[in-house]
Amino acid sequence: MLKDFFYFYHPMKDFTKKYGPWALVAGASEGLGEAFAVEAARRGLNVLIAARRLDKLQDLAASLEGRFGVEVKYRQADLADPAQIRALFLHQELTFGLVIYNAAYAPIGWFTDLAPENLEKIVAVNAQGPLLVAKLASDRMKELKKGGIVLMSSLAGTQGSPKIATYAATKAFNMILAEGLWKELKPLGIDVLASCAGAILTPGYGNTKHQKPAPGSMTPQQVASFTLDRLGRGPVVVPGTTNKLARLLMGRLLPRRLAIALMHQQTKNL
Ligand SMILES: NC(=O)c1ccc[n+]([C@@H]2O[C@H](COP(=O)([O-])OP(=O)(O)OC[C@H]3O[C@@H](n4cnc5c(N)ncnc54)[C@H](OP(=O)(O)O)[C@@H]3O)[C@@H](O)[C@H]2O)c1
């Protein structure tokens, strides 16, 4: 009886109906993007996975088809290039009920040391990319009167973050964009959600100089599953209790200067 009650309210029950038939995961060759592709397939969606490394996409596509019996397509794309993003939406005219923009470029370095081209690429991959994906996806979802859009944000985007300042600014962009679109697109049947994650144990995180995983670190699978469970209950989800507390502290309770100084303590040795 109790089991039936929870099944009735289970977030996965209507997932395929609401967000099918196809999901696009942009930046899906490893780490969190791969976990999002797994979660979408596990929930019964066909998936188009995109990233630059074709060999990884091929392996993931074969694995997803074998494990979940859904249709999986892959496409090599550099998401810094708007033309290659547009091409994804023309890809065999797939109907995307769900789009997840996961890719990010996050070079670590003092602002004065980073080349202008590097800074431009951060903005292209992390801000221009999700903006264009959200626009192209929502134009089509508007006609279908349903859909879901997930943008990746970060606790780094809660306050200024020295040594990753531009990356952090793009993560704030994703959160604010998602909040605005959440309200604007809701009446059209489209759910928008920003996932404001803390440390995720991805290959990208492993490339940083962290001595040990940060408190509250989560696996890609945990973040992907938690995020998709909250789709429709936006505008922002913060996976993990420690991370929720950190966001409350850094974003609301502490004076801004102190929050930036605390972040600096964390990021200066990266
Ligand atoms: N890791 C963390 O601790 C953490 C914390 C908070 C938020 N986040 C957010 O979570 C997301 C995933 O984080 P992550 O950096 O750890 O990465 P990840 O999920 O391990 O991998 C990044 C994915 O994006 C793809 N990608 C990167 N640049 C691309 C480009 N120009 N064109 C196409 N695909 C591209 C990569 O594939 P290819 O290299 O094959 O192209 C890879 O599949 C990001 O949005 C990040 O801001 C991460």
PDB file of C-alpha atoms and ligand atoms in Angstrom:
ATOM      1  CA  MET A   1       0.000   0.000   0.000  1.00  0.00           C
ATOM      2  CA  LEU A   2       2.728   2.400   1.071  1.00  0.00           C
ATOM      3  CA  LYS A   3       4.822   1.136  -1.835  1.00  0.00           C
ATOM      4  CA  ASP A   4       1.992   1.975  -4.264  1.00  0.00           C
ATOM      5  CA  PHE A   5       1.749   5.459  -2.797  1.00  0.00           C
ATOM      6  CA  PHE A   6       5.449   6.139  -3.399  1.00  0.00           C
ATOM      7  CA  TYR A   7       5.289   4.590  -6.851  1.00  0.00           C
ATOM      8  CA  PHE A   8       2.466   6.977  -7.711  1.00  0.00           C
ATOM      9  CA  TYR A   9       4.638   9.935  -6.818  1.00  0.00           C
ATOM     10  CA  HIS A  10       7.876   8.463  -8.104  1.00  0.00           C
ATOM     11  CA  PRO A  11       9.651  11.089 -10.211  1.00  0.00           C
ATOM     12  CA  MET A  12      10.694   8.531 -12.868  1.00  0.00           C
ATOM     13  CA  LYS A  13       7.161   7.350 -13.607  1.00  0.00           C
ATOM     14  CA  ASP A  14       6.273   9.935 -16.244  1.00  0.00           C
ATOM     15  CA  PHE A  15       9.814  10.790 -17.251  1.00  0.00           C
ATOM     16  CA  THR A  16       9.700   9.290 -20.736  1.00  0.00           C
ATOM     17  CA  LYS A  17       6.305  10.795 -21.463  1.00  0.00           C
ATOM     18  CA  LYS A  18       7.363  14.239 -20.355  1.00  0.00           C
ATOM     19  CA  TYR A  19      10.945  14.330 -21.650  1.00  0.00           C
ATOM     20  CA  GLY A  20      11.033  11.778 -24.482  1.00  0.00           C
ATOM     21  CA  PRO A  21      11.614  10.548 -27.041  1.00  0.00           C
ATOM     22  CA  TRP A  22      15.219  11.817 -27.356  1.00  0.00           C
ATOM     23  CA  ALA A  23      17.699  13.392 -24.967  1.00  0.00           C
ATOM     24  CA  LEU A  24      20.692  15.394 -26.112  1.00  0.00           C
ATOM     25  CA  VAL A  25      23.673  15.338 -23.762  1.00  0.00           C
ATOM     26  CA  ALA A  26      26.208  17.965 -24.834  1.00  0.00           C
ATOM     27  CA  GLY A  27      29.650  17.074 -23.479  1.00  0.00           C
ATOM     28  CA  ALA A  28      28.993  13.400 -22.859  1.00  0.00           C
ATOM     29  CA  SER A  29      32.222  11.500 -23.495  1.00  0.00           C
ATOM     30  CA  GLU A  30      33.182  11.027 -19.831  1.00  0.00           C
ATOM     31  CA  GLY A  31      32.555  12.073 -16.242  1.00  0.00           C
ATOM     32  CA  LEU A  32      29.298  13.796 -15.436  1.00  0.00           C
ATOM     33  CA  GLY A  33      28.183  13.973 -19.073  1.00  0.00           C
ATOM     34  CA  GLU A  34      28.544  10.207 -19.396  1.00  0.00           C
ATOM     35  CA  ALA A  35      26.578   9.799 -16.147  1.00  0.00           C
ATOM     36  CA  PHE A  36      23.792  12.028 -17.512  1.00  0.00           C
ATOM     37  CA  ALA A  37      23.644   9.889 -20.657  1.00  0.00           C
ATOM     38  CA  VAL A  38      23.407   6.747 -18.517  1.00  0.00           C
ATOM     39  CA  GLU A  39      20.637   8.277 -16.393  1.00  0.00           C
ATOM     40  CA  ALA A  40      18.643   9.434 -19.428  1.00  0.00           C
ATOM     41  CA  ALA A  41      18.928   5.980 -21.028  1.00  0.00           C
ATOM     42  CA  ARG A  42      18.087   4.255 -17.739  1.00  0.00           C
ATOM     43  CA  ARG A  43      14.898   6.320 -17.636  1.00  0.00           C
ATOM     44  CA  GLY A  44      13.955   5.059 -21.104  1.00  0.00           C
ATOM     45  CA  LEU A  45      15.016   7.928 -23.370  1.00  0.00           C
ATOM     46  CA  ASN A  46      16.909   7.520 -26.624  1.00  0.00           C
ATOM     47  CA  VAL A  47      20.093   9.565 -26.415  1.00  0.00           C
ATOM     48  CA  LEU A  48      22.252  11.636 -28.747  1.00  0.00           C
ATOM     49  CA  ILE A  49      25.653  12.072 -27.128  1.00  0.00           C
ATOM     50  CA  ALA A  50      28.040  14.766 -28.352  1.00  0.00           C
ATOM     51  CA  ALA A  51      31.623  15.712 -27.539  1.00  0.00           C
ATOM     52  CA  ARG A  52      34.977  15.972 -29.337  1.00  0.00           C
ATOM     53  CA  ARG A  53      36.411  12.491 -28.650  1.00  0.00           C
ATOM     54  CA  LEU A  54      34.753  10.106 -31.067  1.00  0.00           C
ATOM     55  CA  ASP A  55      36.281   6.892 -29.678  1.00  0.00           C
ATOM     56  CA  LYS A  56      34.814   7.519 -26.221  1.00  0.00           C
ATOM     57  CA  LEU A  57      31.407   8.359 -27.684  1.00  0.00           C
ATOM     58  CA  GLN A  58      31.411   5.156 -29.750  1.00  0.00           C
ATOM     59  CA  ASP A  59      32.190   3.021 -26.694  1.00  0.00           C
ATOM     60  CA  LEU A  60      29.556   4.772 -24.581  1.00  0.00           C
ATOM     61  CA  ALA A  61      26.892   4.440 -27.281  1.00  0.00           C
ATOM     62  CA  ALA A  62      27.506   0.684 -27.567  1.00  0.00           C
ATOM     63  CA  SER A  63      27.400   0.293 -23.790  1.00  0.00           C
ATOM     64  CA  LEU A  64      24.151   2.263 -23.400  1.00  0.00           C
ATOM     65  CA  GLU A  65      22.397   0.342 -26.167  1.00  0.00           C
ATOM     66  CA  GLY A  66      23.497  -2.951 -24.648  1.00  0.00           C
ATOM     67  CA  ARG A  67      22.532  -2.049 -21.093  1.00  0.00           C
ATOM     68  CA  PHE A  68      19.248  -0.236 -21.616  1.00  0.00           C
ATOM     69  CA  GLY A  69      17.939  -1.252 -25.053  1.00  0.00           C
ATOM     70  CA  VAL A  70      17.392   2.339 -26.134  1.00  0.00           C
ATOM     71  CA  GLU A  71      18.573   3.926 -29.374  1.00  0.00           C
ATOM     72  CA  VAL A  72      21.812   5.874 -29.047  1.00  0.00           C
ATOM     73  CA  LYS A  73      23.453   8.128 -31.622  1.00  0.00           C
ATOM     74  CA  TYR A  74      26.721   9.975 -31.282  1.00  0.00           C
ATOM     75  CA  ARG A  75      28.112  13.037 -32.934  1.00  0.00           C
ATOM     76  CA  GLN A  76      31.562  14.585 -32.817  1.00  0.00           C
ATOM     77  CA  ALA A  77      31.170  18.270 -32.060  1.00  0.00           C
ATOM     78  CA  ASP A  78      33.236  21.108 -30.650  1.00  0.00           C
ATOM     79  CA  LEU A  79      30.689  23.019 -28.611  1.00  0.00           C
ATOM     80  CA  ALA A  80      32.802  26.175 -28.741  1.00  0.00           C
ATOM     81  CA  ASP A  81      31.608  26.451 -32.347  1.00  0.00           C
ATOM     82  CA  PRO A  82      27.984  27.640 -32.762  1.00  0.00           C
ATOM     83  CA  ALA A  83      27.786  26.067 -36.244  1.00  0.00           C
ATOM     84  CA  GLN A  84      28.532  22.651 -34.757  1.00  0.00           C
ATOM     85  CA  ILE A  85      25.841  23.171 -32.108  1.00  0.00           C
ATOM     86  CA  ARG A  86      23.303  24.101 -34.786  1.00  0.00           C
ATOM     87  CA  ALA A  87      24.253  20.928 -36.669  1.00  0.00           C
ATOM     88  CA  LEU A  88      23.294  18.816 -33.643  1.00  0.00           C
ATOM     89  CA  PHE A  89      19.744  20.080 -33.895  1.00  0.00           C
ATOM     90  CA  LEU A  90      19.537  19.192 -37.565  1.00  0.00           C
ATOM     91  CA  HIS A  91      20.882  15.712 -36.809  1.00  0.00           C
ATOM     92  CA  GLN A  92      18.444  13.350 -38.487  1.00  0.00           C
ATOM     93  CA  GLU A  93      15.647  15.564 -37.185  1.00  0.00           C
ATOM     94  CA  LEU A  94      15.574  13.979 -33.760  1.00  0.00           C
ATOM     95  CA  THR A  95      12.946  15.336 -31.393  1.00  0.00           C
ATOM     96  CA  PHE A  96      14.659  16.343 -28.168  1.00  0.00           C
ATOM     97  CA  GLY A  97      12.378  16.325 -25.152  1.00  0.00           C
ATOM     98  CA  LEU A  98      15.401  16.756 -22.903  1.00  0.00           C
ATOM     99  CA  VAL A  99      18.639  18.649 -23.407  1.00  0.00           C
ATOM    100  CA  ILE A 100      21.478  18.642 -20.904  1.00  0.00           C
ATOM    101  CA  TYR A 101      24.396  21.008 -21.393  1.00  0.00           C
ATOM    102  CA  ASN A 102      27.267  19.526 -19.413  1.00  0.00           C
ATOM    103  CA  ALA A 103      30.450  20.570 -21.241  1.00  0.00           C
ATOM    104  CA  ALA A 104      32.745  23.073 -19.636  1.00  0.00           C
ATOM    105  CA  TYR A 105      36.214  24.478 -20.159  1.00  0.00           C
ATOM    106  CA  ALA A 106      37.937  25.390 -16.912  1.00  0.00           C
ATOM    107  CA  PRO A 107      41.598  26.338 -17.224  1.00  0.00           C
ATOM    108  CA  ILE A 108      43.126  27.266 -13.891  1.00  0.00           C
ATOM    109  CA  GLY A 109      45.341  30.342 -13.717  1.00  0.00           C
ATOM    110  CA  TRP A 110      45.591  33.938 -12.635  1.00  0.00           C
ATOM    111  CA  PHE A 111      43.657  36.274 -14.908  1.00  0.00           C
ATOM    112  CA  THR A 112      46.841  38.139 -15.888  1.00  0.00           C
ATOM    113  CA  ASP A 113      48.505  34.883 -16.965  1.00  0.00           C
ATOM    114  CA  LEU A 114      45.730  33.464 -19.128  1.00  0.00           C
ATOM    115  CA  ALA A 115      45.792  34.218 -22.867  1.00  0.00           C
ATOM    116  CA  PRO A 116      42.794  36.130 -24.270  1.00  0.00           C
ATOM    117  CA  GLU A 117      42.032  33.127 -26.517  1.00  0.00           C
ATOM    118  CA  ASN A 118      41.677  30.962 -23.421  1.00  0.00           C
ATOM    119  CA  LEU A 119      39.228  33.387 -21.858  1.00  0.00           C
ATOM    120  CA  GLU A 120      37.214  33.545 -25.085  1.00  0.00           C
ATOM    121  CA  LYS A 121      37.037  29.757 -25.178  1.00  0.00           C
ATOM    122  CA  ILE A 122      35.742  29.597 -21.589  1.00  0.00           C
ATOM    123  CA  VAL A 123      32.905  31.931 -22.546  1.00  0.00           C
ATOM    124  CA  ALA A 124      32.257  30.081 -25.823  1.00  0.00           C
ATOM    125  CA  VAL A 125      31.991  26.593 -24.286  1.00  0.00           C
ATOM    126  CA  ASN A 126      30.440  27.507 -20.924  1.00  0.00           C
ATOM    127  CA  ALA A 127      28.108  30.404 -21.737  1.00  0.00           C
ATOM    128  CA  GLN A 128      27.527  30.808 -25.487  1.00  0.00           C
ATOM    129  CA  GLY A 129      27.107  27.021 -25.864  1.00  0.00           C
ATOM    130  CA  PRO A 130      24.363  26.497 -23.262  1.00  0.00           C
ATOM    131  CA  LEU A 131      22.628  29.694 -24.363  1.00  0.00           C
ATOM    132  CA  LEU A 132      22.381  28.489 -27.964  1.00  0.00           C
ATOM    133  CA  VAL A 133      21.388  24.961 -26.938  1.00  0.00           C
ATOM    134  CA  ALA A 134      18.639  26.333 -24.673  1.00  0.00           C
ATOM    135  CA  LYS A 135      17.386  28.602 -27.470  1.00  0.00           C
ATOM    136  CA  LEU A 136      17.358  25.957 -30.209  1.00  0.00           C
ATOM    137  CA  ALA A 137      15.835  23.339 -27.904  1.00  0.00           C
ATOM    138  CA  SER A 138      13.121  25.568 -26.462  1.00  0.00           C
ATOM    139  CA  ASP A 139      12.018  26.795 -29.904  1.00  0.00           C
ATOM    140  CA  ARG A 140      11.136  23.197 -30.773  1.00  0.00           C
ATOM    141  CA  MET A 141       9.845  22.257 -27.307  1.00  0.00           C
ATOM    142  CA  LYS A 142       7.484  25.237 -27.453  1.00  0.00           C
ATOM    143  CA  GLU A 143       5.704  23.592 -30.395  1.00  0.00           C
ATOM    144  CA  LEU A 144       5.550  20.263 -28.547  1.00  0.00           C
ATOM    145  CA  LYS A 145       4.347  22.020 -25.355  1.00  0.00           C
ATOM    146  CA  LYS A 146       6.738  19.916 -23.255  1.00  0.00           C
ATOM    147  CA  GLY A 147      10.388  19.360 -22.517  1.00  0.00           C
ATOM    148  CA  GLY A 148      13.240  19.796 -20.093  1.00  0.00           C
ATOM    149  CA  ILE A 149      16.476  21.789 -20.165  1.00  0.00           C
ATOM    150  CA  VAL A 150      19.313  21.204 -17.687  1.00  0.00           C
ATOM    151  CA  LEU A 151      22.226  23.635 -17.410  1.00  0.00           C
ATOM    152  CA  MET A 152      25.295  22.940 -15.276  1.00  0.00           C
ATOM    153  CA  SER A 153      26.255  25.531 -12.732  1.00  0.00           C
ATOM    154  CA  SER A 154      28.659  25.254  -9.802  1.00  0.00           C
ATOM    155  CA  LEU A 155      29.232  26.412  -6.244  1.00  0.00           C
ATOM    156  CA  ALA A 156      32.179  28.277  -7.789  1.00  0.00           C
ATOM    157  CA  GLY A 157      29.581  30.539  -9.402  1.00  0.00           C
ATOM    158  CA  THR A 158      28.027  31.561  -6.079  1.00  0.00           C
ATOM    159  CA  GLN A 159      30.681  34.221  -5.470  1.00  0.00           C
ATOM    160  CA  GLY A 160      33.804  35.528  -7.191  1.00  0.00           C
ATOM    161  CA  SER A 161      36.411  32.760  -7.386  1.00  0.00           C
ATOM    162  CA  PRO A 162      40.038  33.887  -7.832  1.00  0.00           C
ATOM    163  CA  LYS A 163      42.196  31.830 -10.239  1.00  0.00           C
ATOM    164  CA  ILE A 164      39.052  30.430 -11.887  1.00  0.00           C
ATOM    165  CA  ALA A 165      37.342  33.829 -12.119  1.00  0.00           C
ATOM    166  CA  THR A 166      36.066  33.558 -15.701  1.00  0.00           C
ATOM    167  CA  TYR A 167      34.921  29.950 -15.294  1.00  0.00           C
ATOM    168  CA  ALA A 168      33.059  30.923 -12.098  1.00  0.00           C
ATOM    169  CA  ALA A 169      31.435  33.871 -13.873  1.00  0.00           C
ATOM    170  CA  THR A 170      30.140  31.566 -16.620  1.00  0.00           C
ATOM    171  CA  LYS A 171      28.694  29.236 -13.976  1.00  0.00           C
ATOM    172  CA  ALA A 172      26.847  32.196 -12.444  1.00  0.00           C
ATOM    173  CA  PHE A 173      25.586  32.969 -15.968  1.00  0.00           C
ATOM    174  CA  ASN A 174      24.134  29.464 -16.281  1.00  0.00           C
ATOM    175  CA  MET A 175      22.341  29.751 -12.968  1.00  0.00           C
ATOM    176  CA  ILE A 176      20.820  33.154 -13.667  1.00  0.00           C
ATOM    177  CA  LEU A 177      19.880  32.128 -17.210  1.00  0.00           C
ATOM    178  CA  ALA A 178      18.169  28.989 -15.920  1.00  0.00           C
ATOM    179  CA  GLU A 179      16.254  30.967 -13.292  1.00  0.00           C
ATOM    180  CA  GLY A 180      14.888  33.387 -15.869  1.00  0.00           C
ATOM    181  CA  LEU A 181      14.019  30.647 -18.342  1.00  0.00           C
ATOM    182  CA  TRP A 182      12.443  28.522 -15.613  1.00  0.00           C
ATOM    183  CA  LYS A 183       9.819  31.225 -15.048  1.00  0.00           C
ATOM    184  CA  GLU A 184       9.496  32.216 -18.700  1.00  0.00           C
ATOM    185  CA  LEU A 185       9.181  28.739 -20.186  1.00  0.00           C
ATOM    186  CA  LYS A 186       7.111  27.057 -17.473  1.00  0.00           C
ATOM    187  CA  PRO A 187       3.781  28.226 -18.992  1.00  0.00           C
ATOM    188  CA  LEU A 188       4.914  26.646 -22.285  1.00  0.00           C
ATOM    189  CA  GLY A 189       5.319  23.253 -20.589  1.00  0.00           C
ATOM    190  CA  ILE A 190       9.121  23.411 -20.536  1.00  0.00           C
ATOM    191  CA  ASP A 191      11.009  22.663 -17.303  1.00  0.00           C
ATOM    192  CA  VAL A 192      14.354  24.407 -16.831  1.00  0.00           C
ATOM    193  CA  LEU A 193      16.801  23.513 -14.095  1.00  0.00           C
ATOM    194  CA  ALA A 194      20.298  24.640 -13.133  1.00  0.00           C
ATOM    195  CA  SER A 195      22.331  22.065 -11.238  1.00  0.00           C
ATOM    196  CA  CYS A 196      24.642  23.895  -8.873  1.00  0.00           C
ATOM    197  CA  ALA A 197      27.141  21.191  -8.025  1.00  0.00           C
ATOM    198  CA  GLY A 198      29.998  21.104  -5.554  1.00  0.00           C
ATOM    199  CA  ALA A 199      33.023  18.928  -6.218  1.00  0.00           C
ATOM    200  CA  ILE A 200      32.275  16.000  -8.542  1.00  0.00           C
ATOM    201  CA  LEU A 201      34.803  13.193  -8.875  1.00  0.00           C
ATOM    202  CA  THR A 202      35.194  13.449 -12.649  1.00  0.00           C
ATOM    203  CA  PRO A 203      38.368  13.227 -14.751  1.00  0.00           C
ATOM    204  CA  GLY A 204      38.167  17.050 -15.004  1.00  0.00           C
ATOM    205  CA  TYR A 205      38.238  17.357 -11.215  1.00  0.00           C
ATOM    206  CA  GLY A 206      41.052  14.789 -11.043  1.00  0.00           C
ATOM    207  CA  ASN A 207      43.226  17.042 -13.224  1.00  0.00           C
ATOM    208  CA  THR A 208      43.243  19.783 -10.568  1.00  0.00           C
ATOM    209  CA  LYS A 209      45.835  19.906  -7.792  1.00  0.00           C
ATOM    210  CA  HIS A 210      43.462  18.986  -4.967  1.00  0.00           C
ATOM    211  CA  GLN A 211      45.376  17.027  -2.304  1.00  0.00           C
ATOM    212  CA  LYS A 212      42.221  15.103  -1.399  1.00  0.00           C
ATOM    213  CA  PRO A 213      38.556  15.323  -2.494  1.00  0.00           C
ATOM    214  CA  ALA A 214      36.769  18.399  -1.131  1.00  0.00           C
ATOM    215  CA  PRO A 215      34.165  17.890   1.626  1.00  0.00           C
ATOM    216  CA  GLY A 216      30.840  16.907   0.103  1.00  0.00           C
ATOM    217  CA  SER A 217      32.414  15.474  -3.062  1.00  0.00           C
ATOM    218  CA  MET A 218      29.963  13.375  -5.037  1.00  0.00           C
ATOM    219  CA  THR A 219      30.213  10.814  -7.807  1.00  0.00           C
ATOM    220  CA  PRO A 220      29.006  11.773 -11.303  1.00  0.00           C
ATOM    221  CA  GLN A 221      26.246   9.164 -10.961  1.00  0.00           C
ATOM    222  CA  GLN A 222      24.940  10.732  -7.752  1.00  0.00           C
ATOM    223  CA  VAL A 223      24.863  14.226  -9.268  1.00  0.00           C
ATOM    224  CA  ALA A 224      23.225  13.114 -12.524  1.00  0.00           C
ATOM    225  CA  SER A 225      20.553  11.046 -10.788  1.00  0.00           C
ATOM    226  CA  PHE A 226      19.793  13.709  -8.176  1.00  0.00           C
ATOM    227  CA  THR A 227      19.584  16.414 -10.833  1.00  0.00           C
ATOM    228  CA  LEU A 228      17.207  14.530 -13.128  1.00  0.00           C
ATOM    229  CA  ASP A 229      15.024  13.591 -10.153  1.00  0.00           C
ATOM    230  CA  ARG A 230      14.563  17.319  -9.469  1.00  0.00           C
ATOM    231  CA  LEU A 231      13.743  18.325 -13.060  1.00  0.00           C
ATOM    232  CA  GLY A 232      10.360  20.042 -12.953  1.00  0.00           C
ATOM    233  CA  ARG A 233      11.046  21.340  -9.466  1.00  0.00           C
ATOM    234  CA  GLY A 234      13.528  24.064 -10.485  1.00  0.00           C
ATOM    235  CA  PRO A 235      14.883  26.593 -10.888  1.00  0.00           C
ATOM    236  CA  VAL A 236      18.044  25.462  -9.076  1.00  0.00           C
ATOM    237  CA  VAL A 237      19.096  22.210  -7.461  1.00  0.00           C
ATOM    238  CA  VAL A 238      22.150  21.829  -5.232  1.00  0.00           C
ATOM    239  CA  PRO A 239      23.075  18.124  -5.031  1.00  0.00           C
ATOM    240  CA  GLY A 240      24.266  17.026  -1.581  1.00  0.00           C
ATOM    241  CA  THR A 241      23.638  18.293   1.941  1.00  0.00           C
ATOM    242  CA  THR A 242      27.164  19.652   2.491  1.00  0.00           C
ATOM    243  CA  ASN A 243      26.925  21.571  -0.769  1.00  0.00           C
ATOM    244  CA  LYS A 244      23.510  23.000   0.157  1.00  0.00           C
ATOM    245  CA  LEU A 245      25.002  24.310   3.403  1.00  0.00           C
ATOM    246  CA  ALA A 246      28.019  25.698   1.571  1.00  0.00           C
ATOM    247  CA  ARG A 247      25.766  27.581  -0.843  1.00  0.00           C
ATOM    248  CA  LEU A 248      23.672  28.965   1.982  1.00  0.00           C
ATOM    249  CA  LEU A 249      26.789  30.134   3.786  1.00  0.00           C
ATOM    250  CA  MET A 250      28.663  31.561   0.807  1.00  0.00           C
ATOM    251  CA  GLY A 251      25.676  32.962  -1.065  1.00  0.00           C
ATOM    252  CA  ARG A 252      23.448  34.301   1.707  1.00  0.00           C
ATOM    253  CA  LEU A 253      24.938  34.337   5.195  1.00  0.00           C
ATOM    254  CA  LEU A 254      28.479  35.617   4.798  1.00  0.00           C
ATOM    255  CA  PRO A 255      29.376  39.142   3.690  1.00  0.00           C
ATOM    256  CA  ARG A 256      30.445  39.015   0.045  1.00  0.00           C
ATOM    257  CA  ARG A 257      34.077  39.985   0.728  1.00  0.00           C
ATOM    258  CA  LEU A 258      34.433  37.179   3.256  1.00  0.00           C
ATOM    259  CA  ALA A 259      32.888  34.624   0.898  1.00  0.00           C
ATOM    260  CA  ILE A 260      35.374  35.635  -1.829  1.00  0.00           C
ATOM    261  CA  ALA A 261      38.278  35.465   0.630  1.00  0.00           C
ATOM    262  CA  LEU A 262      37.218  31.968   1.752  1.00  0.00           C
ATOM    263  CA  MET A 263      36.956  30.837  -1.852  1.00  0.00           C
ATOM    264  CA  HIS A 264      40.388  32.307  -2.523  1.00  0.00           C
ATOM    265  CA  GLN A 265      41.796  30.105   0.256  1.00  0.00           C
ATOM    266  CA  GLN A 266      40.451  27.079  -1.632  1.00  0.00           C
ATOM    267  CA  THR A 267      41.398  28.088  -5.166  1.00  0.00           C
ATOM    268  CA  LYS A 268      44.787  29.780  -4.773  1.00  0.00           C
ATOM    269  CA  ASN A 269      46.642  26.456  -4.571  1.00  0.00           C
ATOM    270  CA  LEU A 270      44.895  24.812  -7.505  1.00  0.00           C
TER     271      LEU A 270
HETATM  272  N1  LIG B   1      33.964  18.376 -11.614  1.00  0.00           N
HETATM  273  C1  LIG B   1      33.544  19.214 -10.665  1.00  0.00           C
HETATM  274  O1  LIG B   1      34.039  19.210  -9.528  1.00  0.00           O
HETATM  275  C2  LIG B   1      32.401  20.166 -10.955  1.00  0.00           C
HETATM  276  C3  LIG B   1      31.873  20.950  -9.913  1.00  0.00           C
HETATM  277  C4  LIG B   1      30.809  21.806 -10.171  1.00  0.00           C
HETATM  278  C5  LIG B   1      30.272  21.869 -11.447  1.00  0.00           C
HETATM  279  N2  LIG B   1      30.811  21.128 -12.446  1.00  0.00           N
HETATM  280  C6  LIG B   1      30.238  21.251 -13.783  1.00  0.00           C
HETATM  281  O2  LIG B   1      29.886  19.956 -14.231  1.00  0.00           O
HETATM  282  C7  LIG B   1      30.127  19.834 -15.634  1.00  0.00           C
HETATM  283  C8  LIG B   1      31.065  18.663 -15.893  1.00  0.00           C
HETATM  284  O3  LIG B   1      32.274  18.918 -15.256  1.00  0.00           O
HETATM  285  P1  LIG B   1      33.742  18.345 -15.564  1.00  0.00           P
HETATM  286  O4  LIG B   1      34.589  19.453 -16.021  1.00  0.00           O
HETATM  287  O5  LIG B   1      34.181  17.633 -14.376  1.00  0.00           O
HETATM  288  O6  LIG B   1      33.651  17.538 -16.843  1.00  0.00           O
HETATM  289  P2  LIG B   1      33.285  16.046 -17.275  1.00  0.00           P
HETATM  290  O7  LIG B   1      31.850  15.783 -17.140  1.00  0.00           O
HETATM  291  O8  LIG B   1      34.246  15.101 -16.626  1.00  0.00           O
HETATM  292  O9  LIG B   1      33.705  16.132 -18.807  1.00  0.00           O
HETATM  293  C9  LIG B   1      33.477  17.231 -19.607  1.00  0.00           C
HETATM  294  C10 LIG B   1      32.795  16.747 -20.862  1.00  0.00           C
HETATM  295  O10 LIG B   1      32.583  17.878 -21.697  1.00  0.00           O
HETATM  296  C11 LIG B   1      33.167  17.617 -22.953  1.00  0.00           C
HETATM  297  N3  LIG B   1      33.673  18.849 -23.508  1.00  0.00           N
HETATM  298  C12 LIG B   1      34.533  19.732 -22.952  1.00  0.00           C
HETATM  299  N4  LIG B   1      34.795  20.723 -23.821  1.00  0.00           N
HETATM  300  C13 LIG B   1      34.087  20.457 -24.942  1.00  0.00           C
HETATM  301  C14 LIG B   1      33.962  21.086 -26.209  1.00  0.00           C
HETATM  302  N5  LIG B   1      34.625  22.199 -26.507  1.00  0.00           N
HETATM  303  N6  LIG B   1      33.151  20.541 -27.125  1.00  0.00           N
HETATM  304  C15 LIG B   1      32.501  19.388 -26.845  1.00  0.00           C
HETATM  305  N7  LIG B   1      32.571  18.741 -25.692  1.00  0.00           N
HETATM  306  C16 LIG B   1      33.372  19.272 -24.738  1.00  0.00           C
HETATM  307  C17 LIG B   1      34.259  16.591 -22.729  1.00  0.00           C
HETATM  308  O11 LIG B   1      34.420  15.789 -23.864  1.00  0.00           O
HETATM  309  P3  LIG B   1      35.563  15.898 -24.963  1.00  0.00           P
HETATM  310  O12 LIG B   1      36.828  16.251 -24.250  1.00  0.00           O
HETATM  311  O13 LIG B   1      35.577  14.532 -25.581  1.00  0.00           O
HETATM  312  O14 LIG B   1      35.115  16.944 -25.917  1.00  0.00           O
HETATM  313  C18 LIG B   1      33.639  15.755 -21.610  1.00  0.00           C
HETATM  314  O15 LIG B   1      32.812  14.766 -22.136  1.00  0.00           O
HETATM  315  C19 LIG B   1      30.679  21.177 -16.073  1.00  0.00           C
HETATM  316  O16 LIG B   1      29.659  21.982 -16.596  1.00  0.00           O
HETATM  317  C20 LIG B   1      31.234  21.785 -14.802  1.00  0.00           C
HETATM  318  O17 LIG B   1      31.230  23.197 -14.833  1.00  0.00           O
HETATM  319  C21 LIG B   1      31.862  20.284 -12.233  1.00  0.00           C
END
